[in-house]
Amino acid sequence: LGSRSKTAMSEELRNALNALLYQTGTQSYSFMMVLATNRAEDLDSAVIDRMDESLLFPLPTIDLRQRLTSIYFGAYVTNHTDEAREEALMKFNAVLRVLKKLFVSVSAPIKLSAASKKAIPKHLNEVAELVDGFSGREISKLMIAVQSAAYGSEDNELKPAMLLAVTKLKVEEHRRKVQMVMGLHMSPRREASPRVRKADGGRR
């Protein structure tokens, strides 16, 4: 469905797009077409013209980011602690005890000290502030990275400092990714080349 003026389309893709435009040229009760994209500017203008309604789903606001960080932290970290697993065993005692005997857990539980548990809500609010511009998927992947950092630590213990360190790393990755998409990011070699030429010129 990409724009015919911006991209070099193969004959097959052009024929497929033309067939779609032909079938959707007039109103029909036979079908409904629903499109979802985060790059509407790449769609062909004729495709956009055929959309009667459009809905914008903006990036999460600070309130939504606070909720998302809490939800995903619970899903990827809190639910993998020893206490959470024991609680699950209590709820589904018979079935889970059998499963526990049949299957060995692939990973040890994540440890959260009492002090860390008390400090985490405050730090999650700080994380929500730092991830301004993140999508819900990026926040989910951030918490997966936090989980990996906890499992990669010496004793599987997650500390608030680790949460913030991973977040800052991902914020920097996000910044570079945005720059790359906008064509602003330069490779280290290209960034260094003017200085190298200047230094070479000085030696001459």
PDB file of C-alpha atoms in Angstrom:
ATOM      1  CA  LEU A   1       0.000   0.000   0.000  1.00  0.00           C
ATOM      2  CA  GLY A   2       3.052   2.241  -0.186  1.00  0.00           C
ATOM      3  CA  SER A   3       3.093   5.408  -2.238  1.00  0.00           C
ATOM      4  CA  ARG A   4       3.744   4.827  -5.923  1.00  0.00           C
ATOM      5  CA  SER A   5       5.570   8.136  -6.190  1.00  0.00           C
ATOM      6  CA  LYS A   6       8.019   7.513  -3.336  1.00  0.00           C
ATOM      7  CA  THR A   7       9.085   3.924  -3.869  1.00  0.00           C
ATOM      8  CA  ALA A   8      10.160   1.811  -6.803  1.00  0.00           C
ATOM      9  CA  MET A   9       7.423  -0.819  -7.022  1.00  0.00           C
ATOM     10  CA  SER A  10       7.666  -4.083  -8.855  1.00  0.00           C
ATOM     11  CA  GLU A  11       5.058  -4.778 -11.503  1.00  0.00           C
ATOM     12  CA  GLU A  12       3.422  -7.377  -9.241  1.00  0.00           C
ATOM     13  CA  LEU A  13       3.048  -4.952  -6.330  1.00  0.00           C
ATOM     14  CA  ARG A  14       1.737  -2.211  -8.606  1.00  0.00           C
ATOM     15  CA  ASN A  15      -0.848  -4.617 -10.048  1.00  0.00           C
ATOM     16  CA  ALA A  16      -1.901  -5.687  -6.550  1.00  0.00           C
ATOM     17  CA  LEU A  17      -2.313  -2.057  -5.459  1.00  0.00           C
ATOM     18  CA  ASN A  18      -4.286  -1.207  -8.592  1.00  0.00           C
ATOM     19  CA  ALA A  19      -6.572  -4.197  -7.979  1.00  0.00           C
ATOM     20  CA  LEU A  20      -7.192  -3.025  -4.406  1.00  0.00           C
ATOM     21  CA  LEU A  21      -7.936   0.521  -5.563  1.00  0.00           C
ATOM     22  CA  TYR A  22     -10.310  -0.813  -8.213  1.00  0.00           C
ATOM     23  CA  GLN A  23     -12.239  -2.902  -5.682  1.00  0.00           C
ATOM     24  CA  THR A  24     -12.495  -0.030  -3.194  1.00  0.00           C
ATOM     25  CA  GLY A  25     -13.325   2.775  -5.613  1.00  0.00           C
ATOM     26  CA  THR A  26     -16.988   2.937  -4.535  1.00  0.00           C
ATOM     27  CA  GLN A  27     -18.926   2.256  -1.338  1.00  0.00           C
ATOM     28  CA  SER A  28     -19.720  -1.399  -0.690  1.00  0.00           C
ATOM     29  CA  TYR A  29     -21.642  -3.446   1.874  1.00  0.00           C
ATOM     30  CA  SER A  30     -19.673  -6.574   0.966  1.00  0.00           C
ATOM     31  CA  PHE A  31     -16.590  -5.872   3.056  1.00  0.00           C
ATOM     32  CA  MET A  32     -14.913  -3.384   5.360  1.00  0.00           C
ATOM     33  CA  MET A  33     -11.249  -2.466   5.130  1.00  0.00           C
ATOM     34  CA  VAL A  34      -9.379  -1.553   8.317  1.00  0.00           C
ATOM     35  CA  LEU A  35      -5.764  -0.395   8.174  1.00  0.00           C
ATOM     36  CA  ALA A  36      -3.320   0.176  11.012  1.00  0.00           C
ATOM     37  CA  THR A  37       0.010   1.915  10.570  1.00  0.00           C
ATOM     38  CA  ASN A  38       2.417   4.169  12.405  1.00  0.00           C
ATOM     39  CA  ARG A  39       3.716   5.562   9.101  1.00  0.00           C
ATOM     40  CA  ALA A  40       0.640   6.968   7.368  1.00  0.00           C
ATOM     41  CA  GLU A  41       2.861   9.267   5.297  1.00  0.00           C
ATOM     42  CA  ASP A  42       4.158   6.199   3.424  1.00  0.00           C
ATOM     43  CA  LEU A  43       0.703   5.123   2.230  1.00  0.00           C
ATOM     44  CA  ASP A  44      -0.386   5.859  -1.296  1.00  0.00           C
ATOM     45  CA  SER A  45      -2.573   8.970  -1.483  1.00  0.00           C
ATOM     46  CA  ALA A  46      -5.333   6.981  -3.209  1.00  0.00           C
ATOM     47  CA  VAL A  47      -5.365   4.496  -0.319  1.00  0.00           C
ATOM     48  CA  ILE A  48      -5.634   7.309   2.240  1.00  0.00           C
ATOM     49  CA  ASP A  49      -8.468   8.847   0.204  1.00  0.00           C
ATOM     50  CA  ARG A  50     -10.461   5.620   0.562  1.00  0.00           C
ATOM     51  CA  MET A  51     -10.373   5.748   4.367  1.00  0.00           C
ATOM     52  CA  ASP A  52     -13.648   7.274   5.621  1.00  0.00           C
ATOM     53  CA  GLU A  53     -12.584   7.516   9.258  1.00  0.00           C
ATOM     54  CA  SER A  54      -9.210   7.826  10.942  1.00  0.00           C
ATOM     55  CA  LEU A  55      -8.243   7.379  14.575  1.00  0.00           C
ATOM     56  CA  LEU A  56      -5.027   8.642  16.097  1.00  0.00           C
ATOM     57  CA  PHE A  57      -3.445   6.604  18.876  1.00  0.00           C
ATOM     58  CA  PRO A  58      -0.797   8.945  20.294  1.00  0.00           C
ATOM     59  CA  LEU A  59       2.212   7.889  22.330  1.00  0.00           C
ATOM     60  CA  PRO A  60       1.431   7.273  26.010  1.00  0.00           C
ATOM     61  CA  THR A  61       1.099  10.319  28.247  1.00  0.00           C
ATOM     62  CA  ILE A  62       2.848  10.440  31.625  1.00  0.00           C
ATOM     63  CA  ASP A  63      -0.201   8.913  33.363  1.00  0.00           C
ATOM     64  CA  LEU A  64      -0.328   6.037  30.891  1.00  0.00           C
ATOM     65  CA  ARG A  65       3.433   5.531  31.088  1.00  0.00           C
ATOM     66  CA  GLN A  66       3.184   5.237  34.873  1.00  0.00           C
ATOM     67  CA  ARG A  67       0.488   2.582  34.501  1.00  0.00           C
ATOM     68  CA  LEU A  68       2.371   0.734  31.763  1.00  0.00           C
ATOM     69  CA  THR A  69       5.665   0.679  33.663  1.00  0.00           C
ATOM     70  CA  SER A  70       3.842  -0.704  36.698  1.00  0.00           C
ATOM     71  CA  ILE A  71       1.958  -3.324  34.665  1.00  0.00           C
ATOM     72  CA  TYR A  72       4.991  -4.556  32.740  1.00  0.00           C
ATOM     73  CA  PHE A  73       7.249  -4.461  35.794  1.00  0.00           C
ATOM     74  CA  GLY A  74       4.716  -6.706  37.497  1.00  0.00           C
ATOM     75  CA  ALA A  75       4.501  -9.034  34.498  1.00  0.00           C
ATOM     76  CA  TYR A  76       8.240  -9.419  33.880  1.00  0.00           C
ATOM     77  CA  VAL A  77       9.766  -8.898  37.316  1.00  0.00           C
ATOM     78  CA  THR A  78       7.368  -9.121  40.267  1.00  0.00           C
ATOM     79  CA  ASN A  79       5.618 -12.212  38.902  1.00  0.00           C
ATOM     80  CA  HIS A  80       8.996 -13.960  38.682  1.00  0.00           C
ATOM     81  CA  THR A  81       9.887 -13.545  42.348  1.00  0.00           C
ATOM     82  CA  ASP A  82       9.724 -16.435  44.795  1.00  0.00           C
ATOM     83  CA  GLU A  83       6.771 -14.871  46.618  1.00  0.00           C
ATOM     84  CA  ALA A  84       4.723 -14.584  43.422  1.00  0.00           C
ATOM     85  CA  ARG A  85       5.404 -18.197  42.503  1.00  0.00           C
ATOM     86  CA  GLU A  86       4.420 -19.394  45.959  1.00  0.00           C
ATOM     87  CA  GLU A  87       1.236 -17.340  45.767  1.00  0.00           C
ATOM     88  CA  ALA A  88       0.417 -18.968  42.433  1.00  0.00           C
ATOM     89  CA  LEU A  89       0.955 -22.382  44.001  1.00  0.00           C
ATOM     90  CA  MET A  90      -1.462 -21.525  46.782  1.00  0.00           C
ATOM     91  CA  LYS A  91      -4.143 -20.455  44.300  1.00  0.00           C
ATOM     92  CA  PHE A  92      -3.853 -23.499  42.045  1.00  0.00           C
ATOM     93  CA  ASN A  93      -2.434 -25.891  44.568  1.00  0.00           C
ATOM     94  CA  ALA A  94      -3.176 -29.321  43.156  1.00  0.00           C
ATOM     95  CA  VAL A  95      -2.529 -28.677  39.474  1.00  0.00           C
ATOM     96  CA  LEU A  96       0.600 -26.589  39.957  1.00  0.00           C
ATOM     97  CA  ARG A  97       2.180 -28.962  42.426  1.00  0.00           C
ATOM     98  CA  VAL A  98       1.895 -31.717  39.833  1.00  0.00           C
ATOM     99  CA  LEU A  99       3.319 -29.445  37.142  1.00  0.00           C
ATOM    100  CA  LYS A 100       6.154 -28.408  39.432  1.00  0.00           C
ATOM    101  CA  LYS A 101       7.142 -32.047  39.795  1.00  0.00           C
ATOM    102  CA  LEU A 102       6.951 -32.666  36.057  1.00  0.00           C
ATOM    103  CA  PHE A 103       8.745 -29.569  34.850  1.00  0.00           C
ATOM    104  CA  VAL A 104      11.897 -28.009  36.241  1.00  0.00           C
ATOM    105  CA  SER A 105      11.852 -24.209  36.284  1.00  0.00           C
ATOM    106  CA  VAL A 106      14.142 -22.809  33.593  1.00  0.00           C
ATOM    107  CA  SER A 107      15.284 -19.969  35.842  1.00  0.00           C
ATOM    108  CA  ALA A 108      15.679 -19.198  39.503  1.00  0.00           C
ATOM    109  CA  PRO A 109      13.288 -16.611  40.927  1.00  0.00           C
ATOM    110  CA  ILE A 110      14.193 -12.936  40.863  1.00  0.00           C
ATOM    111  CA  LYS A 111      15.064 -11.539  44.276  1.00  0.00           C
ATOM    112  CA  LEU A 112      13.683  -8.244  45.567  1.00  0.00           C
ATOM    113  CA  SER A 113      14.752  -7.121  49.021  1.00  0.00           C
ATOM    114  CA  ALA A 114      12.254  -5.467  51.355  1.00  0.00           C
ATOM    115  CA  ALA A 115      14.009  -2.129  50.858  1.00  0.00           C
ATOM    116  CA  SER A 116      13.877  -2.522  47.071  1.00  0.00           C
ATOM    117  CA  LYS A 117      10.170  -3.368  47.127  1.00  0.00           C
ATOM    118  CA  LYS A 118       9.528  -0.209  49.120  1.00  0.00           C
ATOM    119  CA  ALA A 119      11.603   1.955  46.749  1.00  0.00           C
ATOM    120  CA  ILE A 120      10.417   0.465  43.445  1.00  0.00           C
ATOM    121  CA  PRO A 121       7.140   2.474  43.096  1.00  0.00           C
ATOM    122  CA  LYS A 122       9.042   5.754  43.383  1.00  0.00           C
ATOM    123  CA  HIS A 123      11.639   4.598  40.864  1.00  0.00           C
ATOM    124  CA  LEU A 124       8.950   3.400  38.451  1.00  0.00           C
ATOM    125  CA  ASN A 125       7.534   6.934  38.448  1.00  0.00           C
ATOM    126  CA  GLU A 126      11.018   8.182  37.603  1.00  0.00           C
ATOM    127  CA  VAL A 127      11.242   5.620  34.806  1.00  0.00           C
ATOM    128  CA  ALA A 128       7.896   6.852  33.446  1.00  0.00           C
ATOM    129  CA  GLU A 129       9.334  10.371  33.297  1.00  0.00           C
ATOM    130  CA  LEU A 130      12.488   9.192  31.512  1.00  0.00           C
ATOM    131  CA  VAL A 131      10.698   7.195  28.806  1.00  0.00           C
ATOM    132  CA  ASP A 132       8.812  10.142  27.332  1.00  0.00           C
ATOM    133  CA  GLY A 133       8.334   9.309  23.643  1.00  0.00           C
ATOM    134  CA  PHE A 134       8.321   5.529  24.169  1.00  0.00           C
ATOM    135  CA  SER A 135       5.499   3.424  22.758  1.00  0.00           C
ATOM    136  CA  GLY A 136       3.766   0.776  24.849  1.00  0.00           C
ATOM    137  CA  ARG A 137       5.791  -1.904  23.070  1.00  0.00           C
ATOM    138  CA  GLU A 138       9.051  -0.125  23.889  1.00  0.00           C
ATOM    139  CA  ILE A 139       8.079   0.073  27.567  1.00  0.00           C
ATOM    140  CA  SER A 140       7.307  -3.650  27.495  1.00  0.00           C
ATOM    141  CA  LYS A 141      10.716  -4.393  25.938  1.00  0.00           C
ATOM    142  CA  LEU A 142      12.363  -2.140  28.513  1.00  0.00           C
ATOM    143  CA  MET A 143      10.973  -4.262  31.334  1.00  0.00           C
ATOM    144  CA  ILE A 144      12.095  -7.432  29.557  1.00  0.00           C
ATOM    145  CA  ALA A 145      15.590  -5.911  29.538  1.00  0.00           C
ATOM    146  CA  VAL A 146      15.248  -5.186  33.268  1.00  0.00           C
ATOM    147  CA  GLN A 147      14.270  -8.819  33.806  1.00  0.00           C
ATOM    148  CA  SER A 148      17.310  -9.967  31.810  1.00  0.00           C
ATOM    149  CA  ALA A 149      19.569  -7.702  33.875  1.00  0.00           C
ATOM    150  CA  ALA A 150      18.218  -9.241  37.069  1.00  0.00           C
ATOM    151  CA  TYR A 151      18.759 -12.782  35.778  1.00  0.00           C
ATOM    152  CA  GLY A 152      22.229 -11.781  34.620  1.00  0.00           C
ATOM    153  CA  SER A 153      23.265 -10.488  38.033  1.00  0.00           C
ATOM    154  CA  GLU A 154      25.309 -12.586  40.428  1.00  0.00           C
ATOM    155  CA  ASP A 155      22.466 -13.532  42.753  1.00  0.00           C
ATOM    156  CA  ASN A 156      19.395 -12.798  40.593  1.00  0.00           C
ATOM    157  CA  GLU A 157      18.667  -9.728  42.716  1.00  0.00           C
ATOM    158  CA  LEU A 158      17.159  -6.634  41.156  1.00  0.00           C
ATOM    159  CA  LYS A 159      18.138  -3.367  42.787  1.00  0.00           C
ATOM    160  CA  PRO A 160      16.603   0.058  42.052  1.00  0.00           C
ATOM    161  CA  ALA A 161      19.940   1.305  40.684  1.00  0.00           C
ATOM    162  CA  MET A 162      19.879  -1.517  38.130  1.00  0.00           C
ATOM    163  CA  LEU A 163      16.357  -0.536  37.036  1.00  0.00           C
ATOM    164  CA  LEU A 164      17.446   3.054  36.442  1.00  0.00           C
ATOM    165  CA  ALA A 165      20.686   2.032  34.704  1.00  0.00           C
ATOM    166  CA  VAL A 166      18.847  -0.186  32.209  1.00  0.00           C
ATOM    167  CA  THR A 167      16.256   2.538  31.642  1.00  0.00           C
ATOM    168  CA  LYS A 168      18.904   5.165  30.855  1.00  0.00           C
ATOM    169  CA  LEU A 169      20.590   2.745  28.461  1.00  0.00           C
ATOM    170  CA  LYS A 170      17.310   2.140  26.637  1.00  0.00           C
ATOM    171  CA  VAL A 171      16.530   5.868  26.541  1.00  0.00           C
ATOM    172  CA  GLU A 172      19.872   6.454  24.811  1.00  0.00           C
ATOM    173  CA  GLU A 173      19.154   3.592  22.383  1.00  0.00           C
ATOM    174  CA  HIS A 174      15.750   5.150  21.657  1.00  0.00           C
ATOM    175  CA  ARG A 175      17.364   8.551  20.994  1.00  0.00           C
ATOM    176  CA  ARG A 176      19.845   7.045  18.537  1.00  0.00           C
ATOM    177  CA  LYS A 177      17.097   5.051  16.825  1.00  0.00           C
ATOM    178  CA  VAL A 178      15.017   8.203  16.314  1.00  0.00           C
ATOM    179  CA  GLN A 179      18.069   9.998  14.913  1.00  0.00           C
ATOM    180  CA  MET A 180      18.746   7.098  12.560  1.00  0.00           C
ATOM    181  CA  VAL A 181      15.152   7.124  11.264  1.00  0.00           C
ATOM    182  CA  MET A 182      15.376  10.886  10.710  1.00  0.00           C
ATOM    183  CA  GLY A 183      18.718  10.482   8.946  1.00  0.00           C
ATOM    184  CA  LEU A 184      20.594  12.467  11.587  1.00  0.00           C
ATOM    185  CA  HIS A 185      22.714   9.681  13.044  1.00  0.00           C
ATOM    186  CA  MET A 186      26.262   9.394  11.698  1.00  0.00           C
ATOM    187  CA  SER A 187      28.591   6.452  12.103  1.00  0.00           C
ATOM    188  CA  PRO A 188      31.561   6.954  14.472  1.00  0.00           C
ATOM    189  CA  ARG A 189      33.932   6.820  11.473  1.00  0.00           C
ATOM    190  CA  ARG A 190      32.101   9.630   9.659  1.00  0.00           C
ATOM    191  CA  GLU A 191      31.896  11.700  12.836  1.00  0.00           C
ATOM    192  CA  ALA A 192      35.635  11.293  13.410  1.00  0.00           C
ATOM    193  CA  SER A 193      36.801  11.861   9.832  1.00  0.00           C
ATOM    194  CA  PRO A 194      36.791  15.722   9.868  1.00  0.00           C
ATOM    195  CA  ARG A 195      38.927  15.748  13.007  1.00  0.00           C
ATOM    196  CA  VAL A 196      41.298  13.190  11.491  1.00  0.00           C
ATOM    197  CA  ARG A 197      41.706  15.283   8.343  1.00  0.00           C
ATOM    198  CA  LYS A 198      42.332  18.381  10.427  1.00  0.00           C
ATOM    199  CA  ALA A 199      44.961  16.573  12.484  1.00  0.00           C
ATOM    200  CA  ASP A 200      46.604  15.235   9.336  1.00  0.00           C
ATOM    201  CA  GLY A 201      46.656  18.727   7.866  1.00  0.00           C
ATOM    202  CA  GLY A 202      48.312  20.072  11.000  1.00  0.00           C
ATOM    203  CA  ARG A 203      51.100  17.495  10.741  1.00  0.00           C
ATOM    204  CA  ARG A 204      51.799  18.530   7.185  1.00  0.00           C
TER     205      ARG A 204
END
